mmCIF file of C-alpha atoms in Angstrom:
data_model
loop_
_atom_site.group_PDB
_atom_site.id
_atom_site.type_symbol
_atom_site.label_atom_id
_atom_site.label_comp_id
_atom_site.label_asym_id
_atom_site.label_seq_id
_atom_site.Cartn_x
_atom_site.Cartn_y
_atom_site.Cartn_z
ATOM 1 C CA MET A 2 51.867 184.274 155.011
ATOM 2 C CA SER A 3 50.437 180.789 155.750
ATOM 3 C CA ASP A 4 48.378 180.361 158.795
ATOM 4 C CA ILE A 5 50.858 178.328 160.279
ATOM 5 C CA GLU A 6 53.535 180.940 159.789
ATOM 6 C CA ARG A 7 51.097 183.589 161.301
ATOM 7 C CA LEU A 8 50.672 181.383 164.138
ATOM 8 C CA GLN A 9 54.350 181.051 164.670
ATOM 9 C CA GLN A 10 54.735 184.759 164.437
ATOM 10 C CA VAL A 11 52.034 185.458 167.088
ATOM 11 C CA ILE A 12 53.875 182.843 169.518
ATOM 12 C CA ASP A 13 57.080 184.303 169.118
ATOM 13 C CA GLU A 14 56.068 187.793 169.596
ATOM 14 C CA SER A 15 54.013 186.843 172.720
ATOM 15 C CA ARG A 16 55.003 186.950 176.286
ATOM 16 C CA ARG A 17 51.960 185.843 178.104
ATOM 17 C CA ILE A 18 49.804 183.071 176.262
ATOM 18 C CA VAL A 19 47.078 181.489 177.754
ATOM 19 C CA PHE A 20 45.706 178.209 176.143
ATOM 20 C CA PHE A 21 42.042 177.312 176.595
ATOM 21 C CA GLY A 22 41.217 173.852 175.242
ATOM 22 C CA GLY A 23 38.321 171.492 174.837
ATOM 23 C CA ALA A 24 37.806 167.736 173.906
ATOM 24 C CA GLY A 25 39.254 168.283 170.494
ATOM 25 C CA VAL A 26 42.529 168.547 172.298
ATOM 26 C CA SER A 27 41.943 164.866 173.624
ATOM 27 C CA THR A 28 40.656 163.300 170.603
ATOM 28 C CA GLU A 29 44.056 162.585 169.270
ATOM 29 C CA SER A 30 44.963 160.677 172.533
ATOM 30 C CA GLY A 31 41.885 158.301 171.727
ATOM 31 C CA ILE A 32 39.274 160.141 173.974
ATOM 32 C CA PRO A 33 35.894 160.805 171.987
ATOM 33 C CA ASP A 34 34.341 164.040 171.587
ATOM 34 C CA PHE A 35 30.965 163.408 173.227
ATOM 35 C CA ARG A 36 29.338 166.075 171.228
ATOM 36 C CA SER A 37 30.538 165.100 167.748
ATOM 37 C CA VAL A 38 28.162 163.235 165.296
ATOM 38 C CA ASP A 39 29.113 159.736 166.631
ATOM 39 C CA GLY A 40 29.913 160.796 170.056
ATOM 40 C CA LEU A 41 28.647 159.620 173.261
ATOM 41 C CA TYR A 42 25.725 162.211 173.410
ATOM 42 C CA ASN A 43 24.401 161.122 170.061
ATOM 43 C CA GLN A 44 24.245 157.365 170.696
ATOM 44 C CA LYS A 45 21.185 155.774 171.636
ATOM 45 C CA TYR A 46 20.707 154.853 175.531
ATOM 46 C CA SER A 47 17.697 154.148 177.629
ATOM 47 C CA VAL A 48 18.925 157.000 179.769
ATOM 48 C CA PRO A 49 20.308 160.197 177.992
ATOM 49 C CA PRO A 50 23.990 160.491 178.928
ATOM 50 C CA GLU A 51 23.383 164.145 180.271
ATOM 51 C CA THR A 52 20.952 162.573 182.891
ATOM 52 C CA VAL A 53 23.324 160.024 183.898
ATOM 53 C CA LEU A 54 26.013 162.560 184.488
ATOM 54 C CA SER A 55 23.945 164.694 186.548
ATOM 55 C CA HIS A 56 23.925 165.206 190.226
ATOM 56 C CA THR A 57 20.083 164.047 190.667
ATOM 57 C CA TYR A 58 20.940 160.747 189.030
ATOM 58 C CA PHE A 59 24.256 160.271 191.028
ATOM 59 C CA VAL A 60 22.247 160.921 194.165
ATOM 60 C CA ARG A 61 19.309 158.523 193.139
ATOM 61 C CA HIS A 62 20.902 156.057 191.069
ATOM 62 C CA THR A 63 24.379 155.740 192.233
ATOM 63 C CA GLU A 64 24.996 152.083 191.289
ATOM 64 C CA GLU A 65 23.907 152.874 187.797
ATOM 65 C CA PHE A 66 25.676 156.103 187.471
ATOM 66 C CA PHE A 67 28.964 154.270 188.486
ATOM 67 C CA ARG A 68 28.289 151.443 185.741
ATOM 68 C CA PHE A 69 28.188 154.189 183.095
ATOM 69 C CA TYR A 70 31.056 156.227 184.456
ATOM 70 C CA ARG A 71 33.317 153.332 184.638
ATOM 71 C CA ASP A 72 32.443 152.277 181.271
ATOM 72 C CA LYS A 73 32.345 155.728 179.153
ATOM 73 C CA MET A 74 34.046 158.221 181.195
ATOM 74 C CA ILE A 75 37.564 156.814 182.163
ATOM 75 C CA PHE A 76 40.243 156.024 179.639
ATOM 76 C CA ARG A 77 43.214 154.530 181.856
ATOM 77 C CA ASP A 78 45.394 153.638 178.567
ATOM 78 C CA ALA A 79 45.077 157.314 177.104
ATOM 79 C CA LYS A 80 48.268 159.239 176.761
ATOM 80 C CA PRO A 81 49.339 162.750 176.182
ATOM 81 C CA ASN A 82 49.347 163.624 172.545
ATOM 82 C CA ILE A 83 51.682 166.349 170.627
ATOM 83 C CA THR A 84 49.161 169.154 171.659
ATOM 84 C CA HIS A 85 49.699 168.335 175.497
ATOM 85 C CA TYR A 86 53.638 167.950 174.868
ATOM 86 C CA LYS A 87 53.984 171.360 172.833
ATOM 87 C CA LEU A 88 51.869 173.196 175.650
ATOM 88 C CA ALA A 89 54.338 171.731 178.401
ATOM 89 C CA GLN A 90 57.493 172.970 176.222
ATOM 90 C CA LEU A 91 55.811 176.545 175.882
ATOM 91 C CA GLU A 92 55.233 176.660 179.553
ATOM 92 C CA GLN A 93 58.914 175.502 180.098
ATOM 93 C CA ALA A 94 60.028 178.382 177.624
ATOM 94 C CA GLY A 95 58.444 180.953 179.857
ATOM 95 C CA LYS A 96 55.926 181.711 176.686
ATOM 96 C CA LEU A 97 52.678 180.030 178.404
ATOM 97 C CA THR A 98 51.559 181.225 181.734
ATOM 98 C CA ALA A 99 48.325 178.711 181.980
ATOM 99 C CA VAL A 100 46.313 175.997 180.423
ATOM 100 C CA VAL A 101 42.354 176.185 180.906
ATOM 101 C CA THR A 102 40.800 172.854 180.113
ATOM 102 C CA GLN A 103 37.213 171.773 179.938
ATOM 103 C CA ASN A 104 38.643 168.084 179.793
ATOM 104 C CA ILE A 105 38.606 165.803 182.754
ATOM 105 C CA ASP A 106 41.563 163.329 181.614
ATOM 106 C CA GLY A 107 44.391 164.785 183.625
ATOM 107 C CA LEU A 108 46.530 164.578 180.393
ATOM 108 C CA HIS A 109 47.872 168.116 180.367
ATOM 109 C CA THR A 110 49.418 167.370 183.933
ATOM 110 C CA ALA A 111 50.767 164.229 182.615
ATOM 111 C CA ALA A 112 52.521 165.998 180.043
ATOM 112 C CA GLY A 113 54.323 167.986 182.354
ATOM 113 C CA SER A 114 52.395 171.334 182.468
ATOM 114 C CA LYS A 115 52.372 172.966 185.823
ATOM 115 C CA LYS A 116 49.445 175.589 185.636
ATOM 116 C CA VAL A 117 46.420 174.033 184.762
ATOM 117 C CA PHE A 118 42.920 175.047 185.536
ATOM 118 C CA GLU A 119 40.602 171.919 185.172
ATOM 119 C CA LEU A 120 37.282 173.639 184.869
ATOM 120 C CA HIS A 121 35.389 170.339 185.114
ATOM 121 C CA GLY A 122 37.575 168.483 187.264
ATOM 122 C CA SER A 123 39.260 165.263 186.989
ATOM 123 C CA VAL A 124 38.733 161.517 186.673
ATOM 124 C CA LEU A 125 41.923 161.133 188.456
ATOM 125 C CA ARG A 126 40.672 162.620 191.807
ATOM 126 C CA ASN A 127 37.920 161.149 193.761
ATOM 127 C CA TYR A 128 36.722 162.011 197.268
ATOM 128 C CA CYS A 129 34.679 160.602 200.139
ATOM 129 C CA THR A 130 31.443 162.326 200.452
ATOM 130 C CA LYS A 131 31.462 161.613 204.307
ATOM 131 C CA CYS A 132 34.998 162.348 205.448
ATOM 132 C CA GLY A 133 36.665 164.073 202.735
ATOM 133 C CA LYS A 134 39.541 161.285 201.929
ATOM 134 C CA PHE A 135 40.636 161.395 198.313
ATOM 135 C CA HIS A 136 41.104 158.383 196.324
ATOM 136 C CA GLY A 137 42.871 157.686 192.863
ATOM 137 C CA VAL A 138 41.133 156.415 189.686
ATOM 138 C CA ASP A 139 42.397 152.762 190.466
ATOM 139 C CA PHE A 140 40.347 152.688 193.726
ATOM 140 C CA ILE A 141 36.959 153.577 191.462
ATOM 141 C CA MET A 142 38.028 150.877 188.859
ATOM 142 C CA GLN A 143 38.738 148.286 191.389
ATOM 143 C CA SER A 144 35.591 148.737 193.423
ATOM 144 C CA LYS A 145 32.337 147.111 192.727
ATOM 145 C CA GLY A 146 28.940 148.808 192.448
ATOM 146 C CA VAL A 147 29.215 151.846 194.436
ATOM 147 C CA PRO A 148 32.768 152.653 195.760
ATOM 148 C CA LYS A 149 32.816 153.162 199.502
ATOM 149 C CA CYS A 150 35.540 154.811 201.759
ATOM 150 C CA GLU A 151 36.876 153.207 204.849
ATOM 151 C CA CYS A 152 34.577 155.203 206.800
ATOM 152 C CA GLY A 153 31.630 153.878 204.957
ATOM 153 C CA GLY A 154 31.096 157.159 202.807
ATOM 154 C CA THR A 155 30.295 157.033 199.148
ATOM 155 C CA VAL A 156 33.304 158.049 196.886
ATOM 156 C CA LYS A 157 32.525 160.798 194.514
ATOM 157 C CA PRO A 158 34.443 161.589 191.282
ATOM 158 C CA ASP A 159 35.955 165.091 191.568
ATOM 159 C CA VAL A 160 34.114 165.713 188.323
ATOM 160 C CA VAL A 161 31.547 168.590 187.808
ATOM 161 C CA LEU A 162 28.359 166.947 187.060
ATOM 162 C CA TYR A 163 25.395 168.506 185.351
ATOM 163 C CA GLU A 164 23.450 170.808 188.033
ATOM 164 C CA GLU A 165 26.518 171.293 189.775
ATOM 165 C CA SER A 166 28.603 174.621 190.056
ATOM 166 C CA LEU A 167 32.070 174.832 188.741
ATOM 167 C CA ASP A 168 34.763 175.219 191.319
ATOM 168 C CA MET A 169 34.765 179.177 192.008
ATOM 169 C CA ASN A 170 38.626 178.956 193.032
ATOM 170 C CA VAL A 171 39.565 177.189 189.520
ATOM 171 C CA MET A 172 37.363 179.683 187.548
ATOM 172 C CA GLY A 173 38.758 182.711 189.654
ATOM 173 C CA GLY A 174 42.478 181.440 188.568
ATOM 174 C CA ALA A 175 41.459 181.085 185.320
ATOM 175 C CA VAL A 176 39.876 184.342 184.948
ATOM 176 C CA ALA A 177 42.998 186.086 186.213
ATOM 177 C CA GLU A 178 45.266 184.514 183.845
ATOM 178 C CA ILE A 179 42.965 185.308 180.746
ATOM 179 C CA GLU A 180 42.660 189.028 181.947
ATOM 180 C CA LYS A 181 46.630 189.250 182.073
ATOM 181 C CA ALA A 182 47.354 187.503 178.826
ATOM 182 C CA ASP A 183 48.483 188.864 175.808
ATOM 183 C CA THR A 184 47.454 186.018 173.577
ATOM 184 C CA LEU A 185 44.605 183.752 174.011
ATOM 185 C CA ILE A 186 44.609 180.305 171.928
ATOM 186 C CA ILE A 187 41.323 178.723 172.123
ATOM 187 C CA ALA A 188 41.440 175.244 170.771
ATOM 188 C CA GLY A 189 39.379 171.763 170.370
ATOM 189 C CA THR A 190 36.170 173.524 171.544
ATOM 190 C CA SER A 191 32.940 174.527 169.863
ATOM 191 C CA LEU A 192 32.429 177.291 172.494
ATOM 192 C CA THR A 193 28.955 176.335 173.457
ATOM 193 C CA VAL A 194 29.059 174.895 176.867
ATOM 194 C CA TYR A 195 28.697 177.465 179.445
ATOM 195 C CA PRO A 196 29.893 179.100 181.774
ATOM 196 C CA ALA A 197 33.385 177.918 180.585
ATOM 197 C CA ALA A 198 32.505 179.324 177.032
ATOM 198 C CA GLY A 199 31.933 182.640 178.760
ATOM 199 C CA LEU A 200 35.693 183.074 179.778
ATOM 200 C CA ILE A 201 36.671 184.442 176.442
ATOM 201 C CA GLN A 202 34.905 187.840 177.662
ATOM 202 C CA TYR A 203 37.870 188.380 180.135
ATOM 203 C CA PHE A 204 40.456 188.371 177.494
ATOM 204 C CA ASN A 205 41.462 191.998 176.519
ATOM 205 C CA GLY A 206 45.025 191.134 174.793
ATOM 206 C CA LYS A 207 46.242 191.819 171.289
ATOM 207 C CA ASN A 208 45.968 188.236 169.815
ATOM 208 C CA LEU A 209 43.008 185.826 169.938
ATOM 209 C CA VAL A 210 43.541 182.731 167.890
ATOM 210 C CA ILE A 211 40.878 179.818 167.465
ATOM 211 C CA ILE A 212 42.064 176.457 166.181
ATOM 212 C CA ASN A 213 39.259 174.222 165.781
ATOM 213 C CA ARG A 214 37.955 171.797 162.959
ATOM 214 C CA ASP A 215 34.573 173.646 162.817
ATOM 215 C CA ALA A 216 33.465 177.304 163.077
ATOM 216 C CA THR A 217 32.794 178.506 166.378
ATOM 217 C CA PRO A 218 30.549 181.411 167.700
ATOM 218 C CA ALA A 219 33.932 183.497 168.342
ATOM 219 C CA ASP A 220 35.365 183.261 164.906
ATOM 220 C CA GLY A 221 34.531 186.655 164.113
ATOM 221 C CA LYS A 222 36.397 187.940 167.064
ATOM 222 C CA ALA A 223 39.515 186.170 166.223
ATOM 223 C CA GLY A 224 42.431 187.341 164.688
ATOM 224 C CA LEU A 225 43.594 184.324 163.321
ATOM 225 C CA VAL A 226 41.210 181.085 162.681
ATOM 226 C CA ILE A 227 42.508 177.876 161.780
ATOM 227 C CA HIS A 228 40.003 175.156 160.820
ATOM 228 C CA ALA A 229 42.214 171.833 161.459
ATOM 229 C CA ARG A 230 43.015 169.511 164.090
ATOM 230 C CA VAL A 231 44.852 171.010 167.151
ATOM 231 C CA GLY A 232 47.514 168.468 167.072
ATOM 232 C CA GLU A 233 48.650 168.774 163.282
ATOM 233 C CA THR A 234 48.461 172.460 163.772
ATOM 234 C CA LEU A 235 50.807 172.884 166.757
ATOM 235 C CA SER A 236 53.047 169.977 165.704
ATOM 236 C CA ASN A 237 54.336 172.523 163.125
ATOM 237 C CA ILE A 238 55.230 175.140 165.721
ATOM 238 C CA GLU A 239 58.884 175.535 166.760
ATOM 239 C CA ILE A 240 59.631 176.737 170.071
#
């Protein structure tokens, strides 16, 4: 039996699937994997991206933060790919109970998924640090310098920056779904970014599946490991 046939069998027999995805899910939509060899984190900048995307830098160098953020973090032309659509179909079919994602692009929701836990937030949401009013991504892109709310407050992306904690409600919801799942599919993530990577410890179900181009620290724990692109793998699955 091939890996695809085994994956099909697992999905067919599962009743509560949770999908946990990383950057590799969105690369096929044209959004770069920042940690790959030619990714953002390996490019040469006067200030490292990890520093620019930190809470401290946002507070102290807000205008420089937004110059980088608009240029490197927002991909308005990106569209959902086969992975996003397959997951939405699995949810509609009653197989998939939740998507947990490290991505901030909003593509799972755009594809039709209803229950999505965005661990690191979303570039599509932005809020005023003074009055709390929410603003869309166009507001950020069309503003100059530091985006300001009508009240005068600075508008901040609803994205978890370095030095910031994950939203406990989002984390709690993701953990609850993983604990109840009979199948956990981990895809497109190196499982090296914590605390997100630690979510695997809450899975007690029957089938742990990992789909990733490269090996991950959890490969030895999985019943099925497929070293391939996520989209080309799920495109072979019938729902």
